[in-house]
mmCIF file of C-alpha atoms in Angstrom:
data_model
loop_
_atom_site.group_PDB
_atom_site.id
_atom_site.type_symbol
_atom_site.label_atom_id
_atom_site.label_comp_id
_atom_site.label_asym_id
_atom_site.label_seq_id
_atom_site.Cartn_x
_atom_site.Cartn_y
_atom_site.Cartn_z
ATOM 1 C CA MET A 11 -3.208 -12.999 13.411
ATOM 2 C CA LYS A 12 -0.475 -13.488 16.442
ATOM 3 C CA ILE A 13 -0.159 -10.159 18.247
ATOM 4 C CA ARG A 14 3.305 -10.368 16.900
ATOM 5 C CA HIS A 15 2.728 -10.533 13.303
ATOM 6 C CA LEU A 16 0.018 -7.739 14.247
ATOM 7 C CA LEU A 17 2.524 -5.400 15.329
ATOM 8 C CA LEU A 18 4.969 -6.127 12.418
ATOM 9 C CA ALA A 19 2.404 -5.390 10.060
ATOM 10 C CA ILE A 20 1.142 -2.281 11.672
ATOM 11 C CA SER A 21 5.267 -1.308 11.632
ATOM 12 C CA ILE A 22 5.593 -1.945 7.908
ATOM 13 C CA THR A 23 2.219 0.482 7.412
ATOM 14 C CA ALA A 24 4.161 3.213 9.278
ATOM 15 C CA ILE A 25 7.099 2.684 7.489
ATOM 16 C CA TRP A 26 5.421 2.988 4.216
ATOM 17 C CA GLY A 27 3.629 5.521 5.612
ATOM 18 C CA LEU A 28 6.555 8.085 7.425
ATOM 19 C CA ASN A 29 8.706 7.053 3.509
ATOM 20 C CA PHE A 30 6.953 10.103 1.882
ATOM 21 C CA SER A 31 8.687 12.482 4.384
ATOM 22 C CA VAL A 32 11.939 10.645 4.064
ATOM 23 C CA ILE A 33 11.514 11.268 0.437
ATOM 24 C CA LYS A 34 10.703 14.719 0.717
ATOM 25 C CA LEU A 35 14.082 15.002 3.056
ATOM 26 C CA GLY A 36 15.874 13.247 0.170
ATOM 27 C CA LEU A 37 14.485 15.938 -2.301
ATOM 28 C CA THR A 38 16.172 18.987 -0.648
ATOM 29 C CA THR A 39 19.404 17.843 -2.225
ATOM 30 C CA VAL A 40 18.895 15.347 -4.654
ATOM 31 C CA ASP A 41 16.808 15.857 -7.850
ATOM 32 C CA PRO A 42 13.525 13.340 -7.994
ATOM 33 C CA PHE A 43 14.761 11.033 -10.948
ATOM 34 C CA ILE A 44 18.361 10.503 -9.444
ATOM 35 C CA LEU A 45 16.749 9.729 -5.689
ATOM 36 C CA ALA A 46 14.444 7.015 -7.724
ATOM 37 C CA GLY A 47 17.693 5.866 -9.649
ATOM 38 C CA VAL A 48 19.759 5.467 -6.989
ATOM 39 C CA ARG A 49 16.675 3.939 -4.792
ATOM 40 C CA PHE A 50 16.060 1.163 -7.356
ATOM 41 C CA THR A 51 20.027 0.669 -8.058
ATOM 42 C CA LEU A 52 20.431 -0.569 -4.727
ATOM 43 C CA CYS A 53 17.447 -2.543 -4.480
ATOM 44 C CA ALA A 54 18.628 -4.486 -7.432
ATOM 45 C CA LEU A 55 22.373 -4.492 -6.331
ATOM 46 C CA PRO A 56 23.961 -6.652 -4.682
ATOM 47 C CA ALA A 57 20.985 -8.707 -4.178
ATOM 48 C CA ILE A 58 20.253 -9.869 -7.585
ATOM 49 C CA PHE A 59 23.519 -11.626 -7.542
ATOM 50 C CA PHE A 60 22.254 -13.758 -5.132
ATOM 51 C CA ILE A 61 18.575 -14.136 -5.383
ATOM 52 C CA PRO A 62 17.587 -16.360 -8.495
ATOM 53 C CA LYS A 63 15.521 -15.184 -11.254
ATOM 54 C CA PRO A 64 11.968 -15.598 -11.154
ATOM 55 C CA ASP A 65 10.315 -17.588 -13.460
ATOM 56 C CA VAL A 66 8.499 -15.283 -15.340
ATOM 57 C CA GLN A 67 9.333 -13.858 -19.095
ATOM 58 C CA TRP A 68 12.009 -11.216 -19.481
ATOM 59 C CA ARG A 69 8.970 -8.727 -20.779
ATOM 60 C CA TYR A 70 6.928 -8.735 -17.381
ATOM 61 C CA ILE A 71 10.134 -7.835 -15.452
ATOM 62 C CA ALA A 72 11.538 -5.250 -17.722
ATOM 63 C CA SER A 73 8.045 -3.845 -18.402
ATOM 64 C CA TYR A 74 7.281 -3.959 -14.212
ATOM 65 C CA GLY A 75 10.323 -2.071 -13.719
ATOM 66 C CA LEU A 76 10.205 0.664 -16.260
ATOM 67 C CA VAL A 77 6.250 1.340 -14.786
ATOM 68 C CA PHE A 78 7.071 0.955 -11.028
ATOM 69 C CA GLY A 79 10.531 2.587 -11.361
ATOM 70 C CA ILE A 80 9.523 5.173 -13.345
ATOM 71 C CA GLY A 81 5.985 5.744 -13.608
ATOM 72 C CA LEU A 82 5.267 5.403 -9.937
ATOM 73 C CA TRP A 83 8.215 6.703 -8.135
ATOM 74 C CA GLY A 84 10.213 8.931 -10.329
ATOM 75 C CA VAL A 85 6.681 10.729 -11.113
ATOM 76 C CA VAL A 86 5.935 10.776 -7.270
ATOM 77 C CA ASN A 87 8.780 12.430 -6.524
ATOM 78 C CA LEU A 88 8.520 14.789 -8.872
ATOM 79 C CA GLY A 89 5.210 15.678 -7.552
ATOM 80 C CA ILE A 90 6.315 16.233 -3.930
ATOM 81 C CA GLN A 91 9.087 18.249 -5.676
ATOM 82 C CA SER A 92 6.415 20.305 -7.216
ATOM 83 C CA GLY A 93 4.983 21.295 -3.767
ATOM 84 C CA LEU A 94 2.384 18.457 -3.001
ATOM 85 C CA SER A 95 3.416 17.749 0.857
ATOM 86 C CA ALA A 96 4.471 14.082 1.672
ATOM 87 C CA GLY A 97 1.246 13.354 3.659
ATOM 88 C CA ILE A 98 -1.296 14.373 1.522
ATOM 89 C CA ALA A 99 0.847 12.650 -1.043
ATOM 90 C CA SER A 100 0.661 9.360 0.745
ATOM 91 C CA LEU A 101 -3.112 9.991 0.585
ATOM 92 C CA VAL A 102 -3.709 10.595 -3.058
ATOM 93 C CA LEU A 103 -1.555 7.519 -3.738
ATOM 94 C CA GLN A 104 -3.789 5.352 -2.164
ATOM 95 C CA PHE A 105 -6.565 5.944 -5.527
ATOM 96 C CA SER A 106 -4.054 3.273 -7.275
ATOM 97 C CA ALA A 107 -6.907 1.057 -5.903
ATOM 98 C CA PHE A 108 -9.282 2.546 -7.687
ATOM 99 C CA PHE A 109 -7.336 2.929 -10.953
ATOM 100 C CA THR A 110 -6.537 -0.944 -10.560
ATOM 101 C CA ILE A 111 -10.464 -1.817 -10.241
ATOM 102 C CA LEU A 112 -10.757 0.152 -13.511
ATOM 103 C CA LEU A 113 -7.919 -1.447 -15.436
ATOM 104 C CA GLY A 114 -8.861 -4.624 -14.134
ATOM 105 C CA ALA A 115 -12.557 -4.352 -15.793
ATOM 106 C CA TRP A 116 -10.870 -3.132 -19.114
ATOM 107 C CA THR A 117 -8.034 -5.770 -19.142
ATOM 108 C CA PHE A 118 -9.489 -8.848 -17.820
ATOM 109 C CA LYS A 119 -13.211 -8.154 -17.964
ATOM 110 C CA GLU A 120 -13.840 -7.915 -14.090
ATOM 111 C CA ALA A 121 -17.298 -6.915 -13.271
ATOM 112 C CA ILE A 122 -17.389 -3.913 -10.959
ATOM 113 C CA SER A 123 -19.489 -4.589 -7.723
ATOM 114 C CA ARG A 124 -21.649 -1.844 -6.217
ATOM 115 C CA TYR A 125 -19.330 -1.766 -3.493
ATOM 116 C CA GLN A 126 -16.545 -0.531 -5.846
ATOM 117 C CA ILE A 127 -18.777 2.284 -7.492
ATOM 118 C CA ALA A 128 -19.986 3.545 -3.801
ATOM 119 C CA GLY A 129 -16.045 3.497 -2.632
ATOM 120 C CA MET A 130 -14.530 5.323 -5.565
ATOM 121 C CA GLY A 131 -17.655 8.014 -4.999
ATOM 122 C CA ILE A 132 -16.829 8.215 -1.573
ATOM 123 C CA ALA A 133 -13.380 8.780 -2.283
ATOM 124 C CA LEU A 134 -13.829 11.126 -4.729
ATOM 125 C CA CYS A 135 -15.277 13.289 -2.246
ATOM 126 C CA GLY A 136 -12.227 12.926 -0.199
ATOM 127 C CA LEU A 137 -10.256 14.789 -3.581
ATOM 128 C CA VAL A 138 -12.658 17.206 -3.525
ATOM 129 C CA SER A 139 -11.404 17.904 0.192
ATOM 130 C CA ILE A 140 -8.342 17.961 -0.667
ATOM 131 C CA ILE A 141 -8.630 20.558 -3.858
ATOM 132 C CA SER A 142 -9.736 22.870 -1.613
ATOM 133 C CA ILE A 143 -7.114 22.960 0.911
ATOM 134 C CA VAL A 144 -5.426 26.427 0.710
ATOM 135 C CA ASP A 145 -2.586 26.121 3.247
ATOM 136 C CA GLY A 146 0.272 25.655 0.481
ATOM 137 C CA THR A 147 0.351 21.821 0.864
ATOM 138 C CA VAL A 148 -1.478 21.391 -2.536
ATOM 139 C CA THR A 149 -0.679 22.363 -5.567
ATOM 140 C CA ALA A 150 -2.362 21.133 -9.194
ATOM 141 C CA THR A 151 0.889 20.036 -10.803
ATOM 142 C CA GLY A 152 1.893 18.015 -7.512
ATOM 143 C CA LEU A 153 -1.552 16.479 -7.378
ATOM 144 C CA MET A 154 -1.830 15.732 -10.835
ATOM 145 C CA LEU A 155 1.501 14.409 -10.835
ATOM 146 C CA VAL A 156 0.766 12.021 -7.841
ATOM 147 C CA LEU A 157 -2.596 10.830 -9.232
ATOM 148 C CA LEU A 158 -0.544 10.102 -12.618
ATOM 149 C CA GLY A 159 1.698 7.686 -10.189
ATOM 150 C CA ALA A 160 -1.260 6.024 -8.862
ATOM 151 C CA LEU A 161 -2.186 5.068 -12.226
ATOM 152 C CA ALA A 162 1.299 3.849 -12.904
ATOM 153 C CA TRP A 163 0.835 1.732 -9.817
ATOM 154 C CA SER A 164 -2.266 0.007 -10.827
ATOM 155 C CA ALA A 165 -0.796 -0.152 -14.278
ATOM 156 C CA ALA A 166 2.198 -2.237 -12.782
ATOM 157 C CA ASN A 167 -0.368 -4.303 -10.504
ATOM 158 C CA VAL A 168 -1.727 -5.501 -14.039
ATOM 159 C CA ILE A 169 1.641 -6.040 -15.059
ATOM 160 C CA ASN A 170 2.197 -8.476 -12.126
ATOM 161 C CA LYS A 171 -1.350 -10.147 -12.208
ATOM 162 C CA LYS A 172 -0.374 -10.842 -16.170
ATOM 163 C CA ALA A 173 3.259 -12.246 -14.805
ATOM 164 C CA ARG A 174 1.607 -14.877 -12.313
ATOM 165 C CA THR A 175 4.516 -14.858 -10.242
ATOM 166 C CA THR A 176 4.665 -16.380 -6.674
ATOM 167 C CA GLN A 177 8.099 -15.180 -6.523
ATOM 168 C CA VAL A 178 7.414 -11.912 -5.383
ATOM 169 C CA PHE A 179 10.456 -10.710 -3.417
ATOM 170 C CA ALA A 180 12.641 -12.149 -6.424
ATOM 171 C CA PHE A 181 10.489 -10.521 -8.901
ATOM 172 C CA LEU A 182 10.768 -6.675 -7.199
ATOM 173 C CA VAL A 183 14.580 -7.114 -6.994
ATOM 174 C CA TRP A 184 15.131 -8.566 -10.756
ATOM 175 C CA SER A 185 12.639 -5.674 -12.033
ATOM 176 C CA SER A 186 14.230 -3.329 -10.051
ATOM 177 C CA ALA A 187 17.444 -3.765 -12.463
ATOM 178 C CA PHE A 188 15.580 -1.925 -15.235
ATOM 179 C CA SER A 189 14.804 1.162 -13.600
ATOM 180 C CA PRO A 190 18.261 3.135 -13.120
ATOM 181 C CA ILE A 191 19.154 4.154 -16.573
ATOM 182 C CA PRO A 192 15.841 5.320 -17.780
ATOM 183 C CA LEU A 193 15.781 7.156 -14.426
ATOM 184 C CA PHE A 194 19.327 8.678 -14.629
ATOM 185 C CA ALA A 195 18.925 9.348 -18.393
ATOM 186 C CA LEU A 196 15.630 11.314 -17.967
ATOM 187 C CA ASP A 197 17.315 13.327 -15.278
ATOM 188 C CA TYR A 198 20.404 14.190 -18.014
ATOM 189 C CA ALA A 199 17.248 14.843 -20.961
ATOM 190 C CA VAL A 200 15.547 17.329 -18.367
ATOM 191 C CA ASN A 201 18.053 18.829 -16.284
ATOM 192 C CA GLY A 202 21.641 18.198 -18.124
ATOM 193 C CA SER A 203 24.580 17.379 -15.634
ATOM 194 C CA THR A 204 23.331 20.034 -13.274
ATOM 195 C CA GLY A 205 21.531 16.883 -11.201
ATOM 196 C CA TYR A 206 24.725 15.259 -11.039
ATOM 197 C CA ARG A 207 26.867 18.016 -10.285
ATOM 198 C CA GLU A 208 24.987 19.237 -7.165
ATOM 199 C CA LEU A 209 24.569 15.432 -6.007
ATOM 200 C CA VAL A 210 28.688 15.499 -5.638
ATOM 201 C CA ASN A 211 28.459 18.965 -4.001
ATOM 202 C CA GLN A 212 25.598 18.593 -2.121
ATOM 203 C CA LEU A 213 24.889 15.005 -1.288
ATOM 204 C CA ASP A 214 24.746 15.235 3.051
ATOM 205 C CA TYR A 215 23.869 12.878 5.515
ATOM 206 C CA ILE A 216 20.421 13.185 5.437
ATOM 207 C CA SER A 217 20.276 12.364 1.664
ATOM 208 C CA VAL A 218 22.097 9.472 2.353
ATOM 209 C CA LEU A 219 19.637 8.052 4.932
ATOM 210 C CA SER A 220 16.855 8.926 3.101
ATOM 211 C CA ILE A 221 18.293 6.635 0.532
ATOM 212 C CA LEU A 222 19.082 3.783 2.676
ATOM 213 C CA PHE A 223 15.738 3.953 4.244
ATOM 214 C CA GLN A 224 14.155 3.936 0.820
ATOM 215 C CA VAL A 225 15.857 0.993 0.137
ATOM 216 C CA TYR A 226 16.070 -1.433 2.998
ATOM 217 C CA PRO A 227 13.485 -0.659 5.313
ATOM 218 C CA ASN A 228 10.986 0.514 3.328
ATOM 219 C CA THR A 229 11.050 -1.485 -0.052
ATOM 220 C CA LEU A 230 13.311 -4.586 0.477
ATOM 221 C CA PHE A 231 12.346 -5.540 4.167
ATOM 222 C CA GLY A 232 8.950 -4.052 3.963
ATOM 223 C CA TYR A 233 7.766 -5.880 0.751
ATOM 224 C CA TRP A 234 9.555 -9.180 1.864
ATOM 225 C CA VAL A 235 7.876 -8.945 5.409
ATOM 226 C CA TRP A 236 4.589 -8.383 3.375
ATOM 227 C CA ASN A 237 4.730 -10.944 1.388
ATOM 228 C CA SER A 238 5.594 -13.416 3.855
ATOM 229 C CA LEU A 239 2.474 -12.260 6.336
ATOM 230 C CA LEU A 240 0.361 -12.867 3.206
ATOM 231 C CA LYS A 241 1.826 -16.436 2.615
ATOM 232 C CA ARG A 242 1.224 -17.143 6.611
ATOM 233 C CA TYR A 243 -2.392 -15.342 6.592
ATOM 234 C CA PRO A 244 -5.175 -15.015 4.231
ATOM 235 C CA VAL A 245 -5.032 -11.985 2.320
ATOM 236 C CA SER A 246 -8.159 -10.602 4.236
ATOM 237 C CA THR A 247 -6.658 -10.519 7.048
ATOM 238 C CA VAL A 248 -3.423 -9.079 6.295
ATOM 239 C CA ALA A 249 -4.737 -6.455 3.420
ATOM 240 C CA PRO A 250 -7.008 -4.212 5.243
ATOM 241 C CA LEU A 251 -4.158 -3.279 7.356
ATOM 242 C CA SER A 252 -2.592 -1.272 4.609
ATOM 243 C CA LEU A 253 -5.248 1.357 5.047
ATOM 244 C CA LEU A 254 -3.003 2.645 7.713
ATOM 245 C CA VAL A 255 -0.457 3.870 5.354
ATOM 246 C CA PRO A 256 -1.692 7.286 4.606
ATOM 247 C CA VAL A 257 -2.657 7.889 8.245
ATOM 248 C CA PHE A 258 1.253 7.165 9.484
ATOM 249 C CA GLY A 259 1.898 9.187 6.020
ATOM 250 C CA LEU A 260 -0.057 12.222 7.358
ATOM 251 C CA PHE A 261 1.116 11.883 11.126
ATOM 252 C CA GLY A 262 4.430 11.980 9.711
ATOM 253 C CA SER A 263 4.432 14.756 7.628
ATOM 254 C CA ALA A 264 3.214 16.845 10.942
ATOM 255 C CA MET A 265 5.770 15.446 12.782
ATOM 256 C CA ILE A 266 8.760 16.206 10.494
ATOM 257 C CA PHE A 267 7.697 18.921 8.453
ATOM 258 C CA ASP A 268 4.875 20.714 11.026
ATOM 259 C CA GLU A 269 2.466 20.033 8.277
ATOM 260 C CA GLU A 270 -0.933 21.539 9.705
ATOM 261 C CA VAL A 271 -3.464 18.891 10.265
ATOM 262 C CA SER A 272 -6.720 21.070 9.244
ATOM 263 C CA LEU A 273 -10.354 19.799 9.274
ATOM 264 C CA ASN A 274 -10.000 19.671 5.344
ATOM 265 C CA LYS A 275 -7.347 17.230 5.788
ATOM 266 C CA ILE A 276 -9.024 15.227 8.376
ATOM 267 C CA VAL A 277 -11.729 15.047 6.154
ATOM 268 C CA ALA A 278 -10.005 13.969 3.157
ATOM 269 C CA VAL A 279 -8.452 11.128 5.308
ATOM 270 C CA SER A 280 -11.417 9.677 6.681
ATOM 271 C CA LEU A 281 -13.389 9.771 3.431
ATOM 272 C CA ILE A 282 -10.748 8.301 1.276
ATOM 273 C CA VAL A 283 -9.823 5.756 3.946
ATOM 274 C CA SER A 284 -13.645 4.929 3.887
ATOM 275 C CA GLY A 285 -13.956 4.982 0.082
ATOM 276 C CA LEU A 286 -11.116 2.450 0.073
ATOM 277 C CA GLY A 287 -12.921 0.216 2.935
ATOM 278 C CA VAL A 288 -16.178 0.223 1.131
ATOM 279 C CA GLY A 289 -14.704 -0.239 -2.145
ATOM 280 C CA LEU A 290 -12.560 -3.096 -1.572
ATOM 281 C CA TYR A 291 -14.203 -4.888 1.567
ATOM 282 C CA GLY A 292 -17.649 -3.621 1.715
ATOM 283 C CA GLN A 293 -18.946 -6.906 0.283
ATOM 284 C CA ARG A 294 -17.150 -8.827 2.906
ATOM 285 C CA ILE A 295 -18.104 -6.610 5.970
ATOM 286 C CA LEU A 296 -21.977 -6.699 4.652
ATOM 287 C CA SER A 297 -21.473 -10.507 4.359
ATOM 288 C CA ALA A 298 -19.841 -10.887 7.735
ATOM 289 C CA MET A 299 -22.519 -8.567 9.483
ATOM 290 C CA PHE A 300 -25.482 -11.006 7.761
ATOM 291 C CA LYS A 301 -23.396 -14.118 8.873
ATOM 292 C CA ARG A 302 -23.125 -12.995 12.583
ATOM 293 C CA ARG A 303 -26.976 -12.110 12.795
ATOM 294 C CA GLU A 304 -27.496 -15.637 11.352
ATOM 295 C CA GLN A 305 -25.925 -17.852 13.497
ATOM 296 C CA PRO A 306 -27.733 -19.744 16.401
ATOM 297 C CA LYS A 307 -27.712 -18.341 19.824
ATOM 298 C CA CYS A 308 -26.262 -20.877 22.625
ATOM 299 C CA TYR A 309 -27.759 -20.163 26.169
ATOM 300 C CA SER A 310 -26.813 -22.789 28.194
ATOM 301 C CA SER A 311 -24.981 -25.866 28.364
ATOM 302 C CA GLN A 312 -27.132 -27.165 31.299
ATOM 303 C CA VAL A 313 -30.681 -28.886 30.434
ATOM 304 C CA GLU A 314 -33.047 -29.484 33.293
ATOM 305 C CA HIS A 315 -33.992 -33.020 33.393
ATOM 306 C CA PRO A 316 -36.694 -34.305 36.082
ATOM 307 C CA THR A 317 -34.314 -37.224 37.263
ATOM 308 C CA ASP A 318 -30.875 -35.911 36.166
ATOM 309 C CA SER A 319 -29.116 -32.599 36.454
ATOM 310 C CA ALA A 320 -25.666 -33.299 34.320
ATOM 311 C CA PRO A 321 -25.376 -31.436 31.144
ATOM 312 C CA ASP A 322 -26.719 -32.179 27.923
ATOM 313 C CA THR A 323 -23.815 -33.633 25.857
ATOM 314 C CA VAL A 324 -25.506 -33.901 22.772
ATOM 315 C CA SER A 325 -27.306 -30.585 22.945
ATOM 316 C CA VAL A 326 -24.370 -28.903 23.547
ATOM 317 C CA THR A 327 -22.242 -30.671 20.561
ATOM 318 C CA ALA A 328 -24.922 -29.962 18.215
ATOM 319 C CA CYS A 329 -25.071 -26.194 19.174
ATOM 320 C CA LEU A 330 -21.001 -25.603 18.514
ATOM 321 C CA LYS A 331 -21.098 -27.192 15.487
ATOM 322 C CA ARG A 332 -23.853 -24.571 14.105
ATOM 323 C CA THR A 333 -21.541 -21.871 15.501
ATOM 324 C CA ALA A 334 -18.358 -23.546 13.889
ATOM 325 C CA LEU A 335 -16.806 -24.376 16.898
ATOM 326 C CA LEU A 336 -16.240 -27.623 16.217
ATOM 327 C CA PRO A 337 -14.624 -29.915 14.861
ATOM 328 C CA THR A 338 -11.531 -27.833 15.695
ATOM 329 C CA GLY A 339 -12.301 -27.041 18.797
ATOM 330 C CA ARG A 340 -11.473 -23.189 18.160
ATOM 331 C CA ILE A 341 -12.392 -20.284 16.781
ATOM 332 C CA SER A 342 -10.366 -19.050 13.509
#
């Protein structure tokens, strides 16, 4: 990956990590469901008038919008409002990767590998470490809600896989149109008109900036760049960088809200990120290690001859072929 693309990918993971703190800032004056509703309204409009509908059945577009908008971000917003810190929320939401593995096994009959089982076990130890945190940044209600959001995210991933779309950005924009009305209706059903009166009377520049950040850098720009990188580079090159999201999430919460980064949180981050690494990339890492050990060693391109001290071109060429440098002449 080129350096500028690597830096761009890391910047996107930083935006996604910081987004949890930005959400918390918005929740100081805006109700969780209204905040999510406004976010997805702006994700859909006016972009939907300029981006053609993806070649996907309406049921996939609608169901993805409902699950992603309400089940994921509406519920995560509620979890953060219920007392879970932004940093811990960014970490707990990563359990969606394991829920996706389990749902994939149930829906698509995909086999679960021993690496995935080991990764789940390691990550669960990290969850236990989170439960043991007693500094006020973790609440049982908030934790359960964000875990529910992680489950919804995995369901959205399954819907996305069933849709088989290659027009990911268009799919995101069009599906966003199905989220706002149910979110606004849910808030009215729970809180009546209170949330809307407070939105009009208490909306400040922090809330506006929070909404704009969630819509443009985080959702539209972030997903567009990430999917562009996935088209340019192998998934195995781009996807592992997403493990940085909870790291930036915890860092952002510490910087913006002075969240204490205790030993329990460091242990939780280490265990959950390690669990993700083992579960998602364990097989690939182990295969790469064994492949490296089995590669032949090339000692010298100079071969001693009784009558000729010139390089043995045939021997050098054969060695390069064995180490996968030829015929392209470069290491990929």
